[in-house]
């Protein structure tokens, strides 16, 4: 079985978050590929070092792993770990191979760290539980199946958010 994996990492200062500019760029590139290869399985693989990026992806894509809404099936966990290995990003420890040492760190201030720790959002709490060492450059492996349904749903939700902010 063949598949394609998109992998990208980006860091944003707090004042640039909530604009979703990275989302639209990535979505457009993945959608173009998806249309040209309709029968191929396509995924986005991220190794996220900040709760804001996990939350962005979780807000738009209904199917994402890991998710606070459902347990990640063991076969998908293995697939995620194997993909991360293909990119030669070392696991922080063998107890949880979905936490990787990505090589860069977030620049959150003490106040920003406290902001995220106080959040009652289930997606943020999941990220913090899964990746408590994110400030040390630990990335949470995240997988998004780029199915047509998942991508169109994400675009619909993105549009709703953009309209509601105007």
Coordinates of C-alpha atoms in Angstrom, one line a residue:
X1 CA 0.0 0.0 0.0
X2 CA 1.4 3.4 -0.9
X3 CA 0.8 6.6 0.8
X4 CA 2.2 10.2 0.9
X5 CA 3.1 12.1 4.0
X6 CA 3.2 15.8 4.3
X7 CA 5.5 17.0 7.1
X8 CA 6.0 20.6 8.1
X9 CA 6.9 22.5 11.2
X10 CA 6.5 26.2 12.0
X11 CA 6.8 28.5 15.0
X12 CA 4.8 31.6 15.5
X13 CA 5.1 34.4 18.0
X14 CA 2.0 34.8 20.2
X15 CA 0.9 38.0 18.4
X16 CA 0.8 36.1 15.0
X17 CA -1.4 33.2 16.3
X18 CA -5.1 33.1 15.6
X19 CA -4.6 34.3 12.0
X20 CA -4.4 30.8 10.6
X21 CA -2.1 31.8 7.8
X22 CA -0.1 28.6 8.1
X23 CA -3.3 26.5 8.0
X24 CA -4.5 27.9 4.7
X25 CA -1.1 27.5 3.0
X26 CA -0.7 23.9 4.1
X27 CA -4.3 23.1 3.3
X28 CA -4.0 24.4 -0.2
X29 CA -0.8 22.4 -1.0
X30 CA -2.3 19.2 0.4
X31 CA -5.6 19.7 -1.4
X32 CA -3.9 20.2 -4.7
X33 CA -1.9 17.0 -4.2
X34 CA -5.1 15.2 -3.0
X35 CA -6.9 16.2 -6.3
X36 CA -4.0 15.0 -8.5
X37 CA -3.8 11.7 -6.6
X38 CA -7.3 10.8 -5.6
X39 CA -6.7 7.1 -4.9
X40 CA -3.6 7.5 -2.8
X41 CA -3.7 7.7 1.0
X42 CA -2.3 11.0 2.2
X43 CA -1.4 12.1 5.7
X44 CA 0.0 15.1 7.5
X45 CA 2.5 14.2 10.2
X46 CA 3.5 16.9 12.7
X47 CA 5.7 16.8 15.8
X48 CA 4.2 19.7 17.7
X49 CA 6.1 21.6 20.4
X50 CA 3.3 24.0 21.4
X51 CA -0.3 23.5 22.5
X52 CA -1.5 26.3 20.2
X53 CA -0.6 24.4 17.1
X54 CA -2.2 21.2 18.3
X55 CA -5.3 23.2 19.2
X56 CA -5.4 24.8 15.7
X57 CA -5.3 21.4 14.0
X58 CA -7.8 20.0 16.4
X59 CA -10.2 22.9 15.8
X60 CA -10.3 22.3 12.1
X61 CA -9.8 18.6 11.4
X62 CA -12.5 16.3 12.8
X63 CA -10.2 13.2 12.4
X64 CA -6.8 13.7 14.1
X65 CA -4.6 11.5 16.3
X66 CA -4.2 11.8 19.2
X67 CA -7.6 13.2 20.1
X68 CA -9.3 13.8 23.4
X69 CA -12.5 12.5 21.8
X70 CA -11.3 9.0 21.3
X71 CA -8.4 6.6 22.0
X72 CA -5.8 6.2 19.2
X73 CA -6.0 2.7 17.9
X74 CA -2.8 0.7 18.5
X75 CA -2.2 0.2 14.7
X76 CA -2.3 3.9 14.2
X77 CA 0.0 4.6 17.1
X78 CA 2.5 2.2 15.6
X79 CA 2.1 3.8 12.2
X80 CA 2.7 7.2 13.7
X81 CA 5.8 6.0 15.5
X82 CA 7.2 4.3 12.4
X83 CA 6.6 7.5 10.4
X84 CA 8.5 9.6 13.0
X85 CA 11.3 7.0 12.8
X86 CA 11.5 7.5 9.0
X87 CA 12.2 11.1 9.6
X88 CA 15.0 10.1 12.0
X89 CA 13.6 12.1 14.9
X90 CA 14.7 10.4 18.1
X91 CA 12.1 9.3 20.7
X92 CA 12.5 11.0 24.1
X93 CA 12.0 7.6 25.7
X94 CA 10.8 4.2 24.9
X95 CA 7.7 4.4 27.1
X96 CA 6.0 6.8 24.7
X97 CA 7.4 6.8 21.2
X98 CA 5.0 9.6 20.2
X99 CA 7.1 12.1 22.0
X100 CA 10.2 13.1 20.0
X101 CA 13.2 15.4 20.5
X102 CA 12.7 17.8 17.7
X103 CA 15.6 20.1 18.2
X104 CA 14.0 23.4 18.8
X105 CA 12.2 24.9 21.8
X106 CA 9.2 27.2 22.3
X107 CA 9.9 30.7 23.6
X108 CA 6.9 31.0 25.9
X109 CA 7.3 33.4 28.8
X110 CA 6.3 32.3 32.3
X111 CA 2.9 34.0 31.9
X112 CA 2.3 32.2 28.6
X113 CA 3.1 28.8 30.2
X114 CA 0.7 29.6 33.0
X115 CA -2.0 30.7 30.5
X116 CA -1.8 27.2 28.8
X117 CA -1.7 25.4 32.1
X118 CA -4.9 27.2 33.3
X119 CA -6.8 26.3 30.1
X120 CA -9.8 24.1 30.6
X121 CA -10.0 23.2 26.9
X122 CA -9.8 19.4 26.6
X123 CA -7.5 19.6 23.5
X124 CA -5.0 21.8 25.4
X125 CA -5.1 19.5 28.4
X126 CA -4.5 16.4 26.2
X127 CA -1.5 18.1 24.7
X128 CA -0.1 19.0 28.1
X129 CA -0.7 15.5 29.5
X130 CA 0.8 13.8 26.5
X131 CA 3.8 16.2 26.1
X132 CA 4.7 17.8 29.5
X133 CA 8.2 18.5 28.3
X134 CA 7.2 20.6 25.3
X135 CA 9.3 23.6 26.6
X136 CA 12.3 21.3 26.4
X137 CA 11.9 20.8 22.7
X138 CA 9.7 17.6 22.9
X139 CA 7.3 17.3 20.0
X140 CA 4.0 15.4 20.2
X141 CA 3.6 13.2 17.1
X142 CA 0.3 14.1 15.4
X143 CA -1.3 12.4 12.4
X144 CA -4.1 13.9 10.3
X145 CA -5.5 11.7 7.5
X146 CA -5.9 14.0 4.6
X147 CA -9.1 12.4 3.2
X148 CA -11.4 14.5 1.1
X149 CA -14.0 14.5 3.8
X150 CA -11.5 15.6 6.5
X151 CA -10.1 18.3 4.3
X152 CA -13.5 19.7 3.2
X153 CA -14.7 19.7 6.8
X154 CA -11.6 21.6 7.8
X155 CA -12.1 24.2 5.1
X156 CA -15.7 24.6 6.1
X157 CA -14.7 25.1 9.8
X158 CA -11.9 27.5 8.7
X159 CA -14.4 29.6 6.7
X160 CA -16.9 29.7 9.6
X161 CA -14.2 31.0 12.0
X162 CA -13.0 33.6 9.5
X163 CA -16.6 34.9 8.9
X164 CA -17.4 34.9 12.7
X165 CA -14.3 37.1 13.3
X166 CA -15.4 39.8 11.0

